[in-house]
Tab-separated table of C-alpha atoms in Angstrom:
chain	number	residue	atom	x	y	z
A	1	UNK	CA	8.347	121.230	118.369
A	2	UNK	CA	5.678	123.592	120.079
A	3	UNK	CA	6.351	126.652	121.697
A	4	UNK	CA	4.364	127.142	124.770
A	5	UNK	CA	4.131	130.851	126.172
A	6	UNK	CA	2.438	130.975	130.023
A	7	UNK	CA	1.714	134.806	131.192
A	8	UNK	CA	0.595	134.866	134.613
A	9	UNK	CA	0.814	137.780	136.919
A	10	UNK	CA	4.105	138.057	139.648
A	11	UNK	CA	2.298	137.174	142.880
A	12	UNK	CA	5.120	134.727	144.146
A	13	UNK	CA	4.844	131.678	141.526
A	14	UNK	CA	7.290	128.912	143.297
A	15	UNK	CA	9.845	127.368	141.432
A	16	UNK	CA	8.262	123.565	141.856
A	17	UNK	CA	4.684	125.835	140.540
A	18	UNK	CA	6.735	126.781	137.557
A	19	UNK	CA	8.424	122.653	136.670
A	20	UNK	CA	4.913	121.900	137.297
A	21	UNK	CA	3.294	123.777	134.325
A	22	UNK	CA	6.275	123.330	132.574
A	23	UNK	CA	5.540	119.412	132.369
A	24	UNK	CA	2.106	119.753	132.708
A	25	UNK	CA	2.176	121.073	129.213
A	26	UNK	CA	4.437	119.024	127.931
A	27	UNK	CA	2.707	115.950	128.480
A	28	UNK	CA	-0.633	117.577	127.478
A	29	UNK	CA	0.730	118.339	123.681
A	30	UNK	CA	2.189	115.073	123.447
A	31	UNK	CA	-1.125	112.810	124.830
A	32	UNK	CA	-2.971	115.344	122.700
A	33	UNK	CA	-1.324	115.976	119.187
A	34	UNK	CA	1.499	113.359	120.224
A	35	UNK	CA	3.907	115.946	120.369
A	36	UNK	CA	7.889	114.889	120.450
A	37	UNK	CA	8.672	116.177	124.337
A	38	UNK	CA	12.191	116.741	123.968
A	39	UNK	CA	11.675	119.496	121.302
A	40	UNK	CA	8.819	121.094	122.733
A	41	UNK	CA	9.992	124.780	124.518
A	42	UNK	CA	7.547	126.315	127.229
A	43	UNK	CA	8.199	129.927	128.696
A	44	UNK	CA	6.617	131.459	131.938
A	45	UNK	CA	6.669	134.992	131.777
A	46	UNK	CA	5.489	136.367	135.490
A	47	UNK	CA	4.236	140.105	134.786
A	48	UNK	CA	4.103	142.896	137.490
A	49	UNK	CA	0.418	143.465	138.741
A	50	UNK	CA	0.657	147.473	137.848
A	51	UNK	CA	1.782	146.009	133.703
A	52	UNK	CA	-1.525	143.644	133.621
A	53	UNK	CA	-5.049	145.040	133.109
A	54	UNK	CA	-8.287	142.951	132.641
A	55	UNK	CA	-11.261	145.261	132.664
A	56	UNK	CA	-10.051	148.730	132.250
A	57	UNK	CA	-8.424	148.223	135.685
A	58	UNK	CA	-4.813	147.470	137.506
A	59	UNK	CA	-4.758	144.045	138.358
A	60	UNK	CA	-2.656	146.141	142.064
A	61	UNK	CA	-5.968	147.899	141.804
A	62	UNK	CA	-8.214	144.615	141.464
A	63	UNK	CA	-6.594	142.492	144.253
A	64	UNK	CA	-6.837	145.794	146.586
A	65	UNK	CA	-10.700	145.521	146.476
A	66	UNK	CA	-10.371	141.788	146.844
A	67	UNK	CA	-8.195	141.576	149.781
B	1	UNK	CA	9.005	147.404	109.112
B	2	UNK	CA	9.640	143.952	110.477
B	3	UNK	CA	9.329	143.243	114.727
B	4	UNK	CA	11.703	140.940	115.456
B	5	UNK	CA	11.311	139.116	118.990
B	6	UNK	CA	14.740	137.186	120.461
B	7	UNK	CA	13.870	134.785	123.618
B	8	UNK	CA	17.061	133.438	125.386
B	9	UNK	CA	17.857	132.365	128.856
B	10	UNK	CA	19.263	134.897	131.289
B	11	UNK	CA	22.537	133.670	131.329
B	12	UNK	CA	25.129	136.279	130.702
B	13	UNK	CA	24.258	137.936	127.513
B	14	UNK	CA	26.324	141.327	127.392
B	15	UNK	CA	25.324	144.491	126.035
B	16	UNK	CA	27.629	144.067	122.997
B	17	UNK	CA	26.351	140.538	122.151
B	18	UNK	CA	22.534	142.207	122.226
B	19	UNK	CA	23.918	145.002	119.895
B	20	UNK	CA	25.329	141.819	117.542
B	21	UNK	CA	22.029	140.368	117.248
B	22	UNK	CA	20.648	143.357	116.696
B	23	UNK	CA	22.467	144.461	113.790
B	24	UNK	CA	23.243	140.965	112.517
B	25	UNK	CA	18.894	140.741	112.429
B	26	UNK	CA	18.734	143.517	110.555
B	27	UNK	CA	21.539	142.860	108.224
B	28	UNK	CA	19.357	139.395	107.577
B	29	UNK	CA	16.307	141.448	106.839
B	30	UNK	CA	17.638	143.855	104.133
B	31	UNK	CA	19.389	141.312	102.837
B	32	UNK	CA	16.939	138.665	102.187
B	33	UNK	CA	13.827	140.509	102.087
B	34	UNK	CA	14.959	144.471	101.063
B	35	UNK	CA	13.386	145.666	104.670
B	36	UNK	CA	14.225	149.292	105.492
B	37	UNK	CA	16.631	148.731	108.462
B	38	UNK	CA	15.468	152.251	109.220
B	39	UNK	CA	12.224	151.049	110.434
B	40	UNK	CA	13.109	147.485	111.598
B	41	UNK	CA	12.917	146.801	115.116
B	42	UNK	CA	14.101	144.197	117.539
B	43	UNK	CA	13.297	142.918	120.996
B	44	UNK	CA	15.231	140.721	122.988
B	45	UNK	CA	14.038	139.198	125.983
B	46	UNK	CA	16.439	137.362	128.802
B	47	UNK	CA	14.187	134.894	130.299
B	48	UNK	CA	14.585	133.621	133.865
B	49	UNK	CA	16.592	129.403	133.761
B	50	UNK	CA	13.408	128.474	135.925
B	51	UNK	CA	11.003	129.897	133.624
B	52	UNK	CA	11.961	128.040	130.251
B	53	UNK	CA	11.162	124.326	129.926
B	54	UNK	CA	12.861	121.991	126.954
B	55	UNK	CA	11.293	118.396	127.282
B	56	UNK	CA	9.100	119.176	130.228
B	57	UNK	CA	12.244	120.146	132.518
B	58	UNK	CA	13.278	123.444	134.011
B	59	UNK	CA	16.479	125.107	132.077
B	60	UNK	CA	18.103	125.255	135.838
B	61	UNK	CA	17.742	121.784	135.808
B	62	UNK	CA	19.070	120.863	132.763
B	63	UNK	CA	22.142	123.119	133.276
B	64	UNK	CA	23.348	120.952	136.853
B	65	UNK	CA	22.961	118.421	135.172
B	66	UNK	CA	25.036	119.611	132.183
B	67	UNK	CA	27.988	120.992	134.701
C	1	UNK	CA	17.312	126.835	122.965
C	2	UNK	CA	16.800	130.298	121.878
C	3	UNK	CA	12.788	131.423	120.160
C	4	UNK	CA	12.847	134.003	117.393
C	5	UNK	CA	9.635	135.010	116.176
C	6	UNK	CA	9.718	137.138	112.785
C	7	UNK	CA	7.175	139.455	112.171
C	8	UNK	CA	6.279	140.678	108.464
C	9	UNK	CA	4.157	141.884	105.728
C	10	UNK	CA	2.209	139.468	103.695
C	11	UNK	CA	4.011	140.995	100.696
C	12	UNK	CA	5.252	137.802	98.517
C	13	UNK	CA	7.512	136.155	100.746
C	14	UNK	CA	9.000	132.756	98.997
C	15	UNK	CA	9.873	129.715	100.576
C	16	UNK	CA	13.478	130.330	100.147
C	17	UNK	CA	13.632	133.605	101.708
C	18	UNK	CA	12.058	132.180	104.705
C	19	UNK	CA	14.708	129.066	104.834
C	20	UNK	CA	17.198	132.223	104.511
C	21	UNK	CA	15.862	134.054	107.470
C	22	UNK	CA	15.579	130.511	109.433
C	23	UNK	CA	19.381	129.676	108.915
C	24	UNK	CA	20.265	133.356	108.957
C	25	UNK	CA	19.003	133.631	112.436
C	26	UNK	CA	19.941	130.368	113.913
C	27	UNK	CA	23.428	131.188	112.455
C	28	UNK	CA	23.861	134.370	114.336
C	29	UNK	CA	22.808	133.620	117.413
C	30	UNK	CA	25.507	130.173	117.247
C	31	UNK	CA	27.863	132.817	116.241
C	32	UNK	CA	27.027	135.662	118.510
C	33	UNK	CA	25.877	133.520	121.924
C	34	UNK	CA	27.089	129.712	121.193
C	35	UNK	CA	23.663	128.738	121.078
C	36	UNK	CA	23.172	125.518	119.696
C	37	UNK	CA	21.452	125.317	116.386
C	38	UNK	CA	19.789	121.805	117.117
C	39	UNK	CA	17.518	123.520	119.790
C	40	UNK	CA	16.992	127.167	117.751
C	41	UNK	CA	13.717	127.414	117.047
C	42	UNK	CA	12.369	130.296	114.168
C	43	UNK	CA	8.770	131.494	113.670
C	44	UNK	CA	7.845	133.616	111.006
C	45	UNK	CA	4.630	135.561	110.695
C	46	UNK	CA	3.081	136.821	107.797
C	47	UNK	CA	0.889	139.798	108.465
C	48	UNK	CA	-1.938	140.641	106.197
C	49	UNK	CA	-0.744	144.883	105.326
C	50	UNK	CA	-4.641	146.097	106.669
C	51	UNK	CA	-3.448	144.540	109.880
C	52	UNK	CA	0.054	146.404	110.183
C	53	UNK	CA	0.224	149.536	111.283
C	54	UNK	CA	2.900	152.631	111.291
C	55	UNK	CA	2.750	155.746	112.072
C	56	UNK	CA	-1.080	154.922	112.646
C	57	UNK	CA	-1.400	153.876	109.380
C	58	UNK	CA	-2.968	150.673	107.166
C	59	UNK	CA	0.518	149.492	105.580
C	60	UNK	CA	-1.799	148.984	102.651
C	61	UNK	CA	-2.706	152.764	102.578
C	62	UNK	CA	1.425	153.531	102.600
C	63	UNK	CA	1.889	150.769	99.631
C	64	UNK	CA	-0.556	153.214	97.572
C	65	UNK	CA	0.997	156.106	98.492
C	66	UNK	CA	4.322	154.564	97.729
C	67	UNK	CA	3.162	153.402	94.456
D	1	UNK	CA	-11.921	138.900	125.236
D	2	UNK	CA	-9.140	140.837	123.243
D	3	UNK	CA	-5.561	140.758	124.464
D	4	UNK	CA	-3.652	143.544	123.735
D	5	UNK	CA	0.241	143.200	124.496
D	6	UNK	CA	2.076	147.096	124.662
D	7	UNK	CA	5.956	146.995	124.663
D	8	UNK	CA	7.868	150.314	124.927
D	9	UNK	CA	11.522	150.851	126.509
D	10	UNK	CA	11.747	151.086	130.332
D	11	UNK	CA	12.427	154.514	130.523
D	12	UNK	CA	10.261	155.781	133.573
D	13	UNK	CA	6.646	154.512	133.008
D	14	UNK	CA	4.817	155.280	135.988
D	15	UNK	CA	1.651	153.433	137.632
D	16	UNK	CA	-0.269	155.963	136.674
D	17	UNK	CA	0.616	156.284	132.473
D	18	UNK	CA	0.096	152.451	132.665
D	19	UNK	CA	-2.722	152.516	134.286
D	20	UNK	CA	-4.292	155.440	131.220
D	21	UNK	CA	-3.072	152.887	128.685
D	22	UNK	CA	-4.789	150.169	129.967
D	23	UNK	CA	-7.858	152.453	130.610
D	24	UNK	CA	-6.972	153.646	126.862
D	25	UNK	CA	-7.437	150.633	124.876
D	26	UNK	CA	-9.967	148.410	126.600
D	27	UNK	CA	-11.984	151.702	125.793
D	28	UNK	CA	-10.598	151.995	122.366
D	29	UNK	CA	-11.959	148.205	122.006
D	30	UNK	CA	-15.181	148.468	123.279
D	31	UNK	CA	-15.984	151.456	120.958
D	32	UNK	CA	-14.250	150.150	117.752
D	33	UNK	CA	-15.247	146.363	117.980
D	34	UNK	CA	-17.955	146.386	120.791
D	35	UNK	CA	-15.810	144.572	122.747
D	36	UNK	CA	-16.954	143.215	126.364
D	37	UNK	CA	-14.132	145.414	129.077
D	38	UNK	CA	-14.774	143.055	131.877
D	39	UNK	CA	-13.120	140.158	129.777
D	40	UNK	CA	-10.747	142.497	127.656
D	41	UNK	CA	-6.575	141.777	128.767
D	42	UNK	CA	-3.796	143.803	128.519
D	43	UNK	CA	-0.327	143.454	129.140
D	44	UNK	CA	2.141	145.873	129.302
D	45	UNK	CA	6.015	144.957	128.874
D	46	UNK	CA	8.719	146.981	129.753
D	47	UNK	CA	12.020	146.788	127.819
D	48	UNK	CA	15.823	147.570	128.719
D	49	UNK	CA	16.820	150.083	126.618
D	50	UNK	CA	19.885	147.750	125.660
D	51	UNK	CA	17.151	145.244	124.864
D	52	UNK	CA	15.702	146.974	122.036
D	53	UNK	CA	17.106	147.499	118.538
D	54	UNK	CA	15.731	150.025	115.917
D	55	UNK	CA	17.464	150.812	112.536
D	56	UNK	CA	20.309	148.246	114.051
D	57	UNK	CA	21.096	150.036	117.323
D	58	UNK	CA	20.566	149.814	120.806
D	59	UNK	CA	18.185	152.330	122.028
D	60	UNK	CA	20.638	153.084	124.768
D	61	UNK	CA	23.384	154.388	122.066
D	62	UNK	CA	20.223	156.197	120.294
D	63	UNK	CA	19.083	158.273	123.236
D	64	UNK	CA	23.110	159.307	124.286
D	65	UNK	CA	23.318	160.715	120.039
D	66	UNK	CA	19.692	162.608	121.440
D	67	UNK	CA	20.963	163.962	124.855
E	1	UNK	CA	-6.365	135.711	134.563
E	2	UNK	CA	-3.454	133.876	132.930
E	3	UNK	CA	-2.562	134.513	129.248
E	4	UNK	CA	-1.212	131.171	127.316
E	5	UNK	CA	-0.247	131.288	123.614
E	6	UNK	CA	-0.106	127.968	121.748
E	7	UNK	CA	2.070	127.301	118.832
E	8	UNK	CA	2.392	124.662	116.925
E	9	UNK	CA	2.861	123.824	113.341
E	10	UNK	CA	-0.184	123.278	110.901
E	11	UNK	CA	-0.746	119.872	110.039
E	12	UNK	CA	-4.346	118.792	110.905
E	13	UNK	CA	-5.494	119.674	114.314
E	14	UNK	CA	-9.192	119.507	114.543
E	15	UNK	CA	-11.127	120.887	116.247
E	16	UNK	CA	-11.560	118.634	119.249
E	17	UNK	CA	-7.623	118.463	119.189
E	18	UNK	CA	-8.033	122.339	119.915
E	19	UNK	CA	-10.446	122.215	123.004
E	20	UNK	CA	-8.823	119.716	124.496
E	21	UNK	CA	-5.685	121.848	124.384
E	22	UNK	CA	-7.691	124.287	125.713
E	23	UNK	CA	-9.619	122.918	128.621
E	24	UNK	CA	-6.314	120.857	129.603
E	25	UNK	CA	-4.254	124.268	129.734
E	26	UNK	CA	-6.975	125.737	132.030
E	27	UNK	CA	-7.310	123.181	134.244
E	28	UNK	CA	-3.604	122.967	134.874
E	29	UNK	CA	-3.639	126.507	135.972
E	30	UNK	CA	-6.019	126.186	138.138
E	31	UNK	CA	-4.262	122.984	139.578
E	32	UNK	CA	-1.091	124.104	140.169
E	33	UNK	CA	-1.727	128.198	140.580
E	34	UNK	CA	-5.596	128.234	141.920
E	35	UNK	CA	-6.189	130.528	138.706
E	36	UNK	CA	-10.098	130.773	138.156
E	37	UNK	CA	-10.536	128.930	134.703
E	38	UNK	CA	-13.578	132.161	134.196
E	39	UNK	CA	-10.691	134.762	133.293
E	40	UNK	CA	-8.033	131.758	131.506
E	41	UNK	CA	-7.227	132.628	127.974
E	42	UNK	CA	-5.968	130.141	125.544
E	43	UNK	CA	-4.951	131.263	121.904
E	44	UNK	CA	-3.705	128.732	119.781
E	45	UNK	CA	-1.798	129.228	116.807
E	46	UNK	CA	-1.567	127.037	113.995
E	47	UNK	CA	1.920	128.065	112.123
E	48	UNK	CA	2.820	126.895	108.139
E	49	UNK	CA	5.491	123.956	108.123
E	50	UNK	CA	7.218	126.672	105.492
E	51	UNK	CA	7.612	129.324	108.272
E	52	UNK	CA	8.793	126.980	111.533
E	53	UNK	CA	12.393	126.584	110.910
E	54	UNK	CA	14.231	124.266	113.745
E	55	UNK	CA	18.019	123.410	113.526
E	56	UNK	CA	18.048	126.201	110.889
E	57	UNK	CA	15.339	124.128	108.404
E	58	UNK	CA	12.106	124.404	107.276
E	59	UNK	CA	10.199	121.784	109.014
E	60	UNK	CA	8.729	121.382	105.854
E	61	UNK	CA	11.631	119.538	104.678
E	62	UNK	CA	12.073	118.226	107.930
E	63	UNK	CA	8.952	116.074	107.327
E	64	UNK	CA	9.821	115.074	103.595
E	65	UNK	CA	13.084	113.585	105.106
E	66	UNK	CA	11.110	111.988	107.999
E	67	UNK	CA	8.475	110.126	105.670
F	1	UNK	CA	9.200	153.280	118.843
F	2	UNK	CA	6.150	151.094	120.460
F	3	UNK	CA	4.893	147.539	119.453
F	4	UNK	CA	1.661	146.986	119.931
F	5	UNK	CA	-0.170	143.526	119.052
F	6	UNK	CA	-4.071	143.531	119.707
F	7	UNK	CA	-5.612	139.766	119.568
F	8	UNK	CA	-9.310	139.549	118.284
F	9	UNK	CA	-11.154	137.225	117.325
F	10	UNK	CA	-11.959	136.868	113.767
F	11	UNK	CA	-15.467	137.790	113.569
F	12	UNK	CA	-15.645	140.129	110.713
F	13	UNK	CA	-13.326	143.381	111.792
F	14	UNK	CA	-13.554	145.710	108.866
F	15	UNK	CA	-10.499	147.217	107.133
F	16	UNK	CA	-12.110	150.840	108.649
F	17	UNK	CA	-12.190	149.166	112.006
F	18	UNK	CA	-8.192	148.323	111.790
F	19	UNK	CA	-7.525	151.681	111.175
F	20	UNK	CA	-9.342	152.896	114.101
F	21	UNK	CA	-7.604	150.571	116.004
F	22	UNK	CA	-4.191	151.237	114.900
F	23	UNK	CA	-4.602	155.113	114.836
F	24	UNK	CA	-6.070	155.099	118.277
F	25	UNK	CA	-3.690	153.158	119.809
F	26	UNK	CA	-0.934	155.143	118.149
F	27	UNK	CA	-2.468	158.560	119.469
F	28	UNK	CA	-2.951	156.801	123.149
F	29	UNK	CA	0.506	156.133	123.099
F	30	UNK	CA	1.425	159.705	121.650
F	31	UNK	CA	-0.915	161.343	124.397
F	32	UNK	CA	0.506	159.082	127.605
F	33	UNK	CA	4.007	158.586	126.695
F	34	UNK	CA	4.977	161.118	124.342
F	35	UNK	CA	5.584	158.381	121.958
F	36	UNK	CA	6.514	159.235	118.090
F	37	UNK	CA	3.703	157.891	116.159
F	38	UNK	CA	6.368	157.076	113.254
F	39	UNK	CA	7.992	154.433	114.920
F	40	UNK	CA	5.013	153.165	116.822
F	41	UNK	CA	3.882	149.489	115.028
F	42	UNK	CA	0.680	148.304	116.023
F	43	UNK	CA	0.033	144.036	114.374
F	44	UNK	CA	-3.478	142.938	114.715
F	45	UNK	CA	-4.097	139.438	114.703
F	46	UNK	CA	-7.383	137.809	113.937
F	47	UNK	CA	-7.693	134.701	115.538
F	48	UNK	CA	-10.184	131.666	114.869
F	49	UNK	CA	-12.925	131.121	117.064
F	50	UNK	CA	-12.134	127.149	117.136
F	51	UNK	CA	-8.403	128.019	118.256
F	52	UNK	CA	-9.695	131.213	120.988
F	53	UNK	CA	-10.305	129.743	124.625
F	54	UNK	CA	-11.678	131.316	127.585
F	55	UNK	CA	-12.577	129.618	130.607
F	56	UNK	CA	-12.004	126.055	128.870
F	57	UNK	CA	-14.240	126.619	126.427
F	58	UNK	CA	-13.996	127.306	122.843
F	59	UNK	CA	-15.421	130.811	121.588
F	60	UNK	CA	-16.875	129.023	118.828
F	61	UNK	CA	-19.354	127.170	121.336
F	62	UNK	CA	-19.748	130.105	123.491
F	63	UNK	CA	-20.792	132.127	120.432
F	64	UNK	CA	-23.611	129.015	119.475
F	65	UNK	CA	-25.124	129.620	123.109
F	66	UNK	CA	-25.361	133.227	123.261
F	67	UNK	CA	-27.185	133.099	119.922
């Protein structure tokens, strides 16, 4: 019955990325708190680099210096 | 004062079925708990069929399969 | 497969106003989008009133005032 | 290592506004709580109008009563 | 710099239980996204069996029915 | 009509420090976005340092080694 929410930032996350975590998770909570699978909900939200900050900063900004 | 967060797949969801939920949620809140609808607010967010997971599969696979 | 996550004061809520909001909720969104209520899932909050904030406010400064 | 999650109607934020809130509150937290920027995360989310309910309306019917 | 929220209902998860959730979570992202575990955030929240309703219950009751 | 929900870890936040959370945040938003601080709802949630990761770790070991 858990509920799973995933942010990452929208920088092209592939559909077979995305069923990835979604199982990944899945099987974690049930080989850690033996979680029922077919109840358990996970949601990927992918948020725009200009909506997500980590350090005062634009992650846009961020991966502008990094590139 | 209550925040009221709705998370359903993308699938269709028309502008008068967001303003039922809406009102219905309220409704609910004033008339279980007494909460000003004045000051209640709801969010509803339409998430992606490849971004939500039920028993560690995507929601676009589920549906082919359901079709 | 819908998620509804409730947020509200920790003002004396009793167990069965929270089953009320939890079949309230699944109810509407069965009537209003067919969703099935096997998958609905409900979370309620409770939020201590220092910790809730309106109109840049303590709710537990308003409750005073209010009083 | 706050997170901070702002949600406000997608009416016309611009890169720059989100970038001040961001700015904004990792500041806010590092002179309130002492908080460390470098690991403090926020996300902005940015709601259809149709998406969000206050006093059980759509904000879309609210702001055609206000124009 | 991904954001994951863990819910699940309270019913004894120690604390082990907990950082295995975590580093699992991490590591996945960095599998399947190359996310640097440094900047990973993992909240986990533990929710009342009173205030998780599923199929319109309390999973309170849920688990007298089950036992 | 802003939501804002701030994450912290619970680590002894005053009631004074709340309030100058919620009230900045509330005039941030006033300031960039010409938000109405009436509606705007700011929820602060304290969060255990057993159930707070960052990079795989719990905070509550990260906190023994930096003491």
């Amino acid at each position: 019955m858990p509920y799973v929410n995933i942010k990452v930032t929208n920088e092209g996350v592939s559909k077979q990325q995305k069923q990835a975590l979604i199982q990944g998770v899945t099987e974690l909570l049930q080989k850690v708190l033996n979680k029922n699978p077919a109840t358990t909900v996970v949601v990927i939200d992918e948020v725009e680099t200009d909506n997500w900050g980590i350090a005062g900063e634009q992650v846009t900004e961020l991966r502008k210096r990094q590139s």
